[in-house]
Short mmCIF file of C-alpha atoms in Angstrom, two decimals:
data_model
loop_
_atom_site.label_atom_id
_atom_site.label_comp_id
_atom_site.label_asym_id
_atom_site.label_seq_id
_atom_site.Cartn_x
_atom_site.Cartn_y
_atom_site.Cartn_z
CA MET T 1 4.06 -23.99 7.80
CA GLU T 2 1.72 -21.30 6.50
CA GLU T 3 3.35 -17.95 5.86
CA PRO T 4 2.26 -15.23 8.31
CA ILE T 5 -0.06 -12.37 7.47
CA VAL T 6 0.41 -8.79 8.69
CA VAL T 7 -1.98 -5.83 8.66
CA GLY T 8 -1.23 -2.11 8.88
CA LEU T 9 -3.78 0.67 9.40
CA ASP T 10 -2.43 4.14 8.63
CA ILE T 11 -4.79 6.83 9.94
CA GLY T 12 -3.90 10.26 8.62
CA THR T 13 -5.43 13.69 8.23
CA SER T 14 -5.89 13.35 4.46
CA LYS T 15 -6.31 9.60 3.96
CA ILE T 16 -6.76 6.27 5.71
CA CYS T 17 -4.95 3.26 4.28
CA THR T 18 -5.35 -0.38 5.32
CA LEU T 19 -2.86 -2.91 3.95
CA VAL T 20 -2.85 -6.69 4.20
CA ALA T 21 0.35 -8.55 3.29
CA ARG T 22 1.83 -12.01 3.40
CA VAL T 23 5.37 -12.34 4.74
CA GLU T 24 7.33 -14.52 2.32
CA ASN T 25 10.71 -16.08 3.11
CA GLY T 26 10.74 -14.36 6.48
CA THR T 27 11.26 -10.80 5.26
CA ASN T 28 9.56 -10.14 1.91
CA LEU T 29 6.15 -8.48 1.68
CA ARG T 30 3.50 -9.57 -0.80
CA ILE T 31 0.68 -7.02 -0.73
CA LEU T 32 -2.65 -8.87 -0.80
CA GLY T 33 -5.14 -6.16 0.04
CA VAL T 34 -5.30 -2.36 -0.21
CA GLY T 35 -8.01 -0.11 1.19
CA ILE T 36 -7.60 3.64 0.65
CA GLU T 37 -10.29 6.03 1.86
CA PRO T 38 -10.41 9.84 2.23
CA SER T 39 -10.04 10.70 5.89
CA GLN T 40 -12.89 12.29 7.81
CA GLY T 41 -13.01 13.15 11.49
CA ILE T 42 -9.20 13.29 11.87
CA ARG T 43 -7.47 16.64 12.29
CA ARG T 44 -3.72 17.01 12.71
CA GLY T 45 -3.38 13.38 13.72
CA THR T 46 -6.10 13.38 16.39
CA VAL T 47 -9.78 12.46 16.39
CA SER T 48 -12.10 15.45 15.92
CA ASP T 49 -15.29 13.53 15.07
CA MET T 50 -15.54 10.00 16.45
CA ALA T 51 -18.40 8.80 14.25
CA SER T 52 -16.97 10.17 10.99
CA ALA T 53 -13.50 8.82 11.75
CA ALA T 54 -14.84 5.36 12.61
CA GLN T 55 -16.84 5.26 9.38
CA SER T 56 -13.81 6.25 7.28
CA ILE T 57 -11.68 3.61 9.00
CA ALA T 58 -14.39 0.97 8.49
CA ARG T 59 -14.63 1.75 4.77
CA SER T 60 -10.85 1.47 4.40
CA ILE T 61 -10.81 -1.87 6.22
CA GLU T 62 -13.71 -3.17 4.15
CA LYS T 63 -11.87 -2.36 0.91
CA ALA T 64 -8.74 -4.18 2.12
CA GLU T 65 -10.81 -7.19 3.19
CA ARG T 66 -12.54 -7.31 -0.17
CA THR T 67 -9.32 -7.23 -2.20
CA SER T 68 -7.41 -9.63 0.06
CA GLY T 69 -10.12 -12.13 0.95
CA TYR T 70 -9.20 -11.86 4.64
CA GLU T 71 -11.41 -10.77 7.50
CA ILE T 72 -9.33 -8.40 9.59
CA ASN T 73 -9.66 -8.56 13.37
CA SER T 74 -6.68 -6.42 14.41
CA ALA T 75 -3.87 -4.30 13.00
CA LEU T 76 -0.80 -2.24 13.78
CA VAL T 77 -2.00 1.37 13.75
CA SER T 78 -0.05 4.56 12.99
CA LEU T 79 0.07 7.39 15.50
CA ALA T 80 0.82 11.09 15.01
CA GLY T 81 -0.19 14.43 16.50
CA SER T 82 1.41 17.24 18.46
CA HIS T 83 0.39 15.47 21.68
CA VAL T 84 3.25 13.00 21.09
CA THR T 85 6.41 13.81 23.09
CA SER T 86 9.64 12.00 23.91
CA MET T 87 12.36 11.87 26.57
CA ASN T 88 15.56 9.98 27.27
CA SER T 89 15.96 7.71 30.29
CA ARG T 90 18.32 5.15 31.81
CA GLY T 91 17.55 1.81 33.41
CA VAL T 92 19.85 -0.26 35.67
CA VAL T 93 19.65 -3.91 36.75
CA GLY T 94 21.92 -6.26 38.69
CA ILE T 95 23.18 -9.41 36.95
CA SER T 96 25.30 -11.10 39.68
CA GLY T 97 28.10 -12.19 37.39
CA ARG T 98 26.13 -14.60 35.24
CA VAL T 99 25.33 -14.69 31.53
CA ILE T 100 22.89 -11.97 30.48
CA ASP T 101 19.66 -13.29 29.00
CA GLN T 102 16.63 -11.72 27.34
CA ASP T 103 14.76 -11.40 30.64
CA ASP T 104 17.58 -9.17 31.90
CA VAL T 105 17.14 -6.92 28.89
CA TYR T 106 13.40 -6.74 29.56
CA ARG T 107 14.09 -5.86 33.20
CA ALA T 108 16.49 -3.09 32.16
CA LEU T 109 13.96 -1.62 29.75
CA ASP T 110 11.25 -1.87 32.42
CA SER T 111 13.56 0.03 34.75
CA ALA T 112 14.14 2.71 32.10
CA GLN T 113 10.43 3.30 31.66
CA ALA T 114 9.81 3.52 35.41
CA VAL T 115 9.96 7.29 35.11
CA ALA T 116 7.44 9.78 36.40
CA VAL T 117 4.94 9.65 33.52
CA PRO T 118 1.85 11.78 34.30
CA HIS T 119 -1.45 9.93 34.57
CA ASP T 120 -2.70 11.64 31.41
CA ARG T 121 0.18 10.25 29.30
CA GLU T 122 0.58 6.78 27.79
CA ILE T 123 3.92 5.19 26.92
CA ILE T 124 3.93 4.20 23.25
CA HIS T 125 7.55 3.08 22.71
CA VAL T 126 10.63 2.39 24.78
CA ILE T 127 13.53 2.34 22.33
CA GLN T 128 16.89 0.99 23.38
CA ARG T 129 19.85 3.16 22.34
CA GLY T 130 22.68 1.13 23.79
CA PHE T 131 23.85 -0.84 26.83
CA THR T 132 26.65 -0.48 29.36
CA ILE T 133 27.96 -3.53 31.23
CA ASP T 134 30.21 -2.90 34.24
CA GLY T 135 31.29 0.45 32.80
CA GLN T 136 31.86 -0.79 29.25
CA ASN T 137 29.56 1.23 27.02
CA GLY T 138 28.64 1.10 23.35
CA ILE T 139 27.20 -2.42 23.59
CA ARG T 140 24.39 -3.11 21.10
CA LYS T 141 23.53 -6.74 21.91
CA PRO T 142 24.23 -7.71 25.52
CA ILE T 143 22.60 -11.16 25.48
CA GLY T 144 25.22 -13.87 26.10
CA MET T 145 27.72 -11.54 27.79
CA HIS T 146 28.81 -11.77 31.44
CA GLY T 147 28.46 -8.96 33.94
CA PHE T 148 27.37 -7.72 37.34
CA ARG T 149 25.61 -4.48 36.42
CA MET T 150 23.85 -3.57 33.18
CA GLU T 151 22.54 -0.17 32.17
CA VAL T 152 20.38 0.68 29.17
CA GLU T 153 19.92 4.09 27.63
CA ALA T 154 16.41 4.39 26.23
CA HIS T 155 14.30 6.83 24.25
CA ILE T 156 10.75 6.92 25.61
CA ILE T 157 7.86 8.13 23.46
CA THR T 158 4.60 9.06 25.14
CA ALA T 159 1.27 10.38 23.91
CA SER T 160 -1.85 11.92 25.35
CA ALA T 161 -3.79 9.07 26.97
CA THR T 162 -7.03 10.73 25.89
CA ALA T 163 -5.95 11.09 22.25
CA VAL T 164 -4.72 7.49 22.16
CA GLU T 165 -7.92 6.15 23.73
CA ASN T 166 -10.09 8.13 21.31
CA LEU T 167 -8.19 6.68 18.37
CA ARG T 168 -8.38 3.20 19.88
CA GLN T 169 -12.15 3.58 20.28
CA CYS T 170 -12.51 4.72 16.66
CA VAL T 171 -10.69 1.62 15.47
CA SER T 172 -12.81 -0.53 17.77
CA GLN T 173 -16.02 1.03 16.44
CA ALA T 174 -14.77 0.23 12.94
CA GLY T 175 -14.78 -3.44 13.95
CA ILE T 176 -11.16 -4.33 14.74
CA GLN T 177 -8.69 -4.05 17.60
CA VAL T 178 -5.38 -2.18 17.85
CA SER T 179 -2.49 -4.63 18.25
CA GLN T 180 0.03 -1.85 18.72
CA PHE T 181 0.38 1.85 17.99
CA VAL T 182 3.47 2.84 16.00
CA LEU T 183 4.69 6.42 15.67
CA ASN T 184 4.51 7.54 12.03
CA PRO T 185 8.18 8.42 11.39
CA LEU T 186 9.34 5.15 12.99
CA ALA T 187 7.14 3.12 10.64
CA ALA T 188 8.22 5.23 7.66
CA GLY T 189 11.87 4.98 8.70
CA GLU T 190 11.79 1.19 8.59
CA MET T 191 10.63 1.40 4.99
CA VAL T 192 12.73 4.20 3.48
CA LEU T 193 16.09 4.15 5.29
CA SER T 194 19.14 2.06 4.46
CA ASP T 195 21.24 0.47 7.19
CA SER T 196 24.16 2.74 6.28
CA GLU T 197 22.02 5.87 6.65
CA ARG T 198 20.85 4.76 10.10
CA ALA T 199 24.43 4.06 11.15
CA MET T 200 25.85 7.34 9.80
CA GLY T 201 23.15 9.61 11.19
CA VAL T 202 19.99 10.63 9.36
CA ALA T 203 16.67 12.38 9.96
CA VAL T 204 13.38 11.09 8.58
CA VAL T 205 10.97 13.93 7.82
CA ASP T 206 7.49 12.53 7.22
CA LEU T 207 5.45 15.32 5.61
CA GLY T 208 1.86 14.38 6.35
CA GLY T 209 -1.37 16.23 5.74
CA GLY T 210 -1.83 17.68 9.22
CA THR T 211 1.55 17.09 10.86
CA THR T 212 5.25 16.86 10.03
CA ASN T 213 6.90 13.98 11.86
CA LEU T 214 10.61 13.85 12.68
CA ALA T 215 12.80 10.93 13.74
CA ILE T 216 16.59 11.12 14.11
CA TYR T 217 18.62 7.92 13.73
CA ILE T 218 22.24 7.69 14.94
CA ASP T 219 24.42 4.58 15.30
CA GLY T 220 21.59 2.46 13.93
CA ASP T 221 18.93 3.44 16.47
CA VAL T 222 16.33 6.15 17.06
CA TRP T 223 17.76 8.94 19.22
CA TYR T 224 15.11 11.63 18.91
CA THR T 225 11.49 12.03 17.78
CA ASN T 226 8.98 14.84 17.60
CA VAL T 227 5.76 15.82 15.84
CA LEU T 228 5.25 19.32 14.43
CA ASN T 229 1.72 20.65 14.19
CA VAL T 230 1.94 21.72 10.54
CA GLY T 231 1.68 19.76 7.31
CA SER T 232 0.82 19.83 3.62
CA SER T 233 -2.85 20.63 4.30
CA HIS T 234 -1.64 24.02 5.54
CA VAL T 235 -0.09 24.61 2.11
CA THR T 236 -3.46 23.85 0.53
CA SER T 237 -5.20 26.21 2.96
CA ASP T 238 -2.74 29.00 2.10
CA ILE T 239 -3.41 28.51 -1.62
CA ALA T 240 -7.17 28.58 -1.03
CA GLN T 241 -6.93 31.86 0.87
CA GLY T 242 -4.32 33.48 -1.35
CA LEU T 243 -6.04 32.67 -4.64
CA ARG T 244 -9.64 32.75 -3.30
CA LEU T 245 -10.40 29.13 -4.13
CA PRO T 246 -12.42 26.31 -2.60
CA VAL T 247 -10.12 23.97 -0.65
CA GLU T 248 -10.80 21.10 -3.07
CA VAL T 249 -9.77 23.25 -6.04
CA ALA T 250 -6.72 24.54 -4.16
CA GLU T 251 -5.59 20.94 -3.59
CA GLU T 252 -5.90 20.20 -7.31
CA VAL T 253 -3.97 23.38 -8.15
CA LYS T 254 -1.22 22.33 -5.74
CA LEU T 255 -1.00 18.85 -7.26
CA HIS T 256 -0.99 19.99 -10.89
CA HIS T 257 0.86 23.31 -10.78
CA GLY T 258 2.64 23.41 -7.42
CA TYR T 259 6.38 23.97 -7.05
CA ALA T 260 8.52 24.71 -4.00
CA VAL T 261 11.22 27.05 -5.36
CA LEU T 262 10.15 30.44 -6.73
CA GLU T 263 13.44 31.26 -8.48
CA GLU T 264 13.00 28.33 -10.86
CA ILE T 265 9.61 29.45 -12.24
CA PRO T 266 9.66 31.63 -15.42
CA GLU T 267 7.90 35.00 -15.28
CA ASP T 268 5.49 34.17 -18.11
CA GLU T 269 4.08 30.86 -16.82
CA SER T 270 0.38 30.90 -15.96
CA PHE T 271 -2.73 28.72 -15.73
CA ASN T 272 -6.51 29.24 -15.57
CA ILE T 273 -8.70 28.71 -12.49
CA VAL T 274 -12.27 29.43 -11.41
CA SER T 275 -12.56 31.49 -8.20
CA PHE T 276 -15.31 31.63 -5.57
CA GLY T 277 -18.56 33.17 -6.82
CA SER T 278 -17.55 33.17 -10.47
CA GLU T 279 -18.39 30.99 -13.44
CA GLN T 280 -15.59 32.35 -15.58
CA SER T 281 -11.98 31.28 -15.34
CA ARG T 282 -9.16 33.70 -14.66
CA LYS T 283 -5.47 33.54 -15.36
CA VAL T 284 -3.08 33.08 -12.44
CA SER T 285 0.68 33.51 -12.56
CA ARG T 286 2.47 30.32 -11.56
CA ARG T 287 5.00 32.49 -9.75
CA GLU T 288 2.18 33.84 -7.56
CA LEU T 289 1.21 30.27 -6.68
CA THR T 290 4.81 29.24 -6.05
CA ASP T 291 5.38 32.28 -3.85
CA ILE T 292 2.52 31.13 -1.60
CA ILE T 293 3.77 27.54 -1.50
CA GLU T 294 7.42 28.40 -0.92
CA ALA T 295 6.60 30.60 2.08
CA ARG T 296 4.76 27.82 3.92
CA VAL T 297 7.13 24.98 2.99
CA GLU T 298 10.11 27.14 3.95
CA GLU T 299 8.45 27.69 7.34
CA ILE T 300 8.00 23.92 7.77
CA PHE T 301 11.68 23.26 7.13
CA MET T 302 12.71 26.13 9.40
CA LEU T 303 10.73 24.40 12.16
CA VAL T 304 12.35 21.06 11.26
CA HIS T 305 15.80 22.67 11.38
CA LYS T 306 15.02 24.33 14.70
CA GLU T 307 13.88 20.98 16.11
CA ILE T 308 17.03 19.22 14.89
CA LYS T 309 19.18 21.89 16.55
CA ARG T 310 17.11 21.62 19.74
CA SER T 311 17.79 17.88 19.81
CA GLY T 312 21.53 18.56 20.01
CA TYR T 313 22.26 16.18 17.12
CA ASP T 314 22.45 18.72 14.30
CA GLY T 315 26.16 18.02 13.76
CA MET T 316 25.66 14.25 13.65
CA LEU T 317 23.60 13.81 10.47
CA PRO T 318 26.02 13.27 7.55
CA ALA T 319 23.33 11.28 5.69
CA GLY T 320 21.09 14.35 5.88
CA LEU T 321 17.33 14.24 5.49
CA VAL T 322 15.09 11.59 3.97
CA LEU T 323 11.80 13.22 3.02
CA THR T 324 8.71 11.06 2.78
CA GLY T 325 4.93 11.28 3.11
CA GLY T 326 2.53 12.88 0.66
CA GLY T 327 4.04 16.33 1.15
CA SER T 328 7.36 15.14 -0.26
CA LEU T 329 5.74 14.75 -3.70
CA LEU T 330 5.84 18.53 -4.20
CA PRO T 331 8.33 19.24 -7.02
CA GLY T 332 11.37 21.20 -5.86
CA ILE T 333 10.91 20.32 -2.19
CA ARG T 334 14.24 18.52 -1.91
CA LYS T 335 16.13 21.61 -3.06
CA LEU T 336 14.23 23.86 -0.65
CA ALA T 337 14.86 21.47 2.26
CA THR T 338 18.61 21.60 1.63
CA ARG T 339 18.59 25.37 1.22
CA VAL T 340 16.85 25.90 4.58
CA THR T 341 18.56 23.22 6.68
CA GLY T 342 21.97 23.00 5.01
CA LEU T 343 21.62 19.21 4.94
CA PRO T 344 21.55 16.92 1.89
CA ALA T 345 18.08 15.56 1.17
CA ARG T 346 16.51 12.77 -0.83
CA ILE T 347 12.98 11.44 -1.30
CA GLY T 348 12.21 8.08 0.33
CA LYS T 349 9.50 5.78 -1.01
CA PRO T 350 8.35 2.20 -0.32
CA GLU T 351 10.35 -0.49 -2.08
CA LYS T 352 11.06 -4.23 -1.88
CA MET T 353 7.47 -5.40 -2.06
CA VAL T 354 5.44 -7.34 -4.61
CA GLY T 355 1.76 -7.94 -5.27
CA LEU T 356 -0.79 -5.12 -5.35
CA THR T 357 1.81 -2.36 -5.29
CA ASP T 358 0.59 0.04 -8.01
CA GLN T 359 -1.38 2.24 -5.62
CA ILE T 360 1.15 2.30 -2.79
CA SER T 361 4.57 2.82 -4.40
CA SER T 362 4.46 6.56 -3.68
CA PRO T 363 6.18 8.27 -0.71
CA ALA T 364 2.65 9.05 0.48
CA PHE T 365 2.39 5.40 1.58
CA ALA T 366 5.76 5.02 3.31
CA THR T 367 4.13 4.86 6.75
CA SER T 368 1.42 2.48 5.54
CA VAL T 369 3.92 -0.04 4.17
CA GLY T 370 6.31 0.68 7.03
CA LEU T 371 3.73 -0.66 9.48
CA LEU T 372 3.96 -4.02 7.73
CA GLN T 373 7.76 -3.94 7.79
CA TRP T 374 7.62 -3.00 11.46
CA ALA T 375 5.64 -6.14 12.23
CA ILE T 376 8.30 -8.29 10.58
CA LEU T 377 11.25 -6.63 12.29
CA MET T 378 9.72 -6.66 15.74
CA SER T 379 8.93 -10.37 15.71
CA GLU T 380 11.51 -12.61 17.36
CA SER T 381 10.90 -15.42 14.90
CA ASN T 382 8.24 -13.98 12.57
CA GLN T 383 5.63 -16.07 14.37
CA LEU T 384 2.73 -13.70 14.01
CA ALA T 385 -0.58 -15.27 14.85
CA SER T 386 -2.56 -16.26 11.79
CA GLU T 387 -5.78 -18.06 12.63
CA HIS T 388 -8.26 -19.28 10.04
CA SER T 389 -11.94 -20.00 10.29
CA GLY T 390 -15.03 -19.81 8.10
CA LYS T 391 -15.64 -21.27 4.69
CA THR T 392 -15.16 -18.34 2.34
CA LYS T 393 -12.84 -16.03 4.24
CA LYS T 394 -9.68 -16.62 6.19
CA GLN T 395 -9.83 -15.03 9.61
CA LEU T 396 -6.77 -13.05 10.57
CA ASP T 397 -5.78 -12.03 14.09
CA ILE T 398 -2.43 -10.65 15.21
CA LYS T 399 -2.72 -11.26 18.94
CA ALA T 400 -1.85 -8.40 21.25
CA GLU T 401 -0.01 -10.61 23.70
CA LYS T 402 2.32 -11.80 20.95
CA ILE T 403 2.92 -8.25 19.83
CA LYS T 404 3.77 -7.41 23.43
CA SER T 405 6.36 -10.19 23.54
CA TRP T 406 8.19 -9.06 20.43
CA PHE T 407 11.74 -7.98 21.07
CA GLY T 408 14.06 -6.35 18.60
CA LYS T 409 14.58 -2.69 19.15
CA LEU T 410 11.44 -1.82 21.08
CA LEU T 411 9.37 -2.83 24.04
CA PRO T 412 5.96 -1.14 23.85
#
């Protein structure tokens, strides 16, 4: 039997990344195609210019098709933005004393999502957090057990229906269909977290260009999610304003000279830059640059800490923070995160993949690769549709109805 193919489309504020991979031996990813394109028309996770966004997405897809040899018809697509919100809910179903089967689990999850969701919101994920059968709680896998009454506790993630539809239309205009939207930190979490971290209690902090995405895992499952409307592009903007630089130059300065902790920078360190309206370079203290960066990054982690406390799970995260996304590449950021939040922190990056991995081994691509891992984990038997036609290209199509039938942790 031919090994299945999966496709992930990560649409961010700073970049768009399309990945094509073959699933080998049921769980291993072999990267076949990579398409990375600067993002246009996307601001803080939402579409700001439909035509520009669609063109950027199309160019990314085309690059991935060219390197992989596959024609892409659909993909799992990342989702972010401050319009994303979450809530907790419970669903109850009667069993009548028989053996619980998968349909009962579906019914319970359907019951949990039968909440009053406004017409302008769309449910993206319904995440099971645990089951209770006839008063016995803490059950993770109820299938095969006997009971009369089953309850499920679920975490429901919704998004602006308008924002989701605009993104869906952009992808459609680029020539492919959305199989499923996946919230950024959930995709990243599948790639960068260990099973022990999920079980102990951990928070994924995905530091994107326009947003910072948070997901809290406890007892192996997602218990809380949120999206903060600030990201690493705000650091770049602060540098541009503070040092009077074009944004493009400010980004280069951040990448080459940036650091997150002021106290670790010597007084005499400096570098040369060219300001607006000048042809001559001037010397800038690296401490001045770091002072600008530290202020904004400290604010980001103060917001993260506030959100963790607001969740009520701040005392349940012994595994601390796992930082990922392009913003986590800033030197010194791990130390600053711990100083602000009081939690241990490490950097999470994509691993356990082979093939064309040189470009995507950075934390900046954790969500991109995580989308591929998500597809594997959500499949009941890894039977993703893989159809072939044409003489020179294989035609790939992950069918939406099969995605909808996947059951593992989520029911979209």
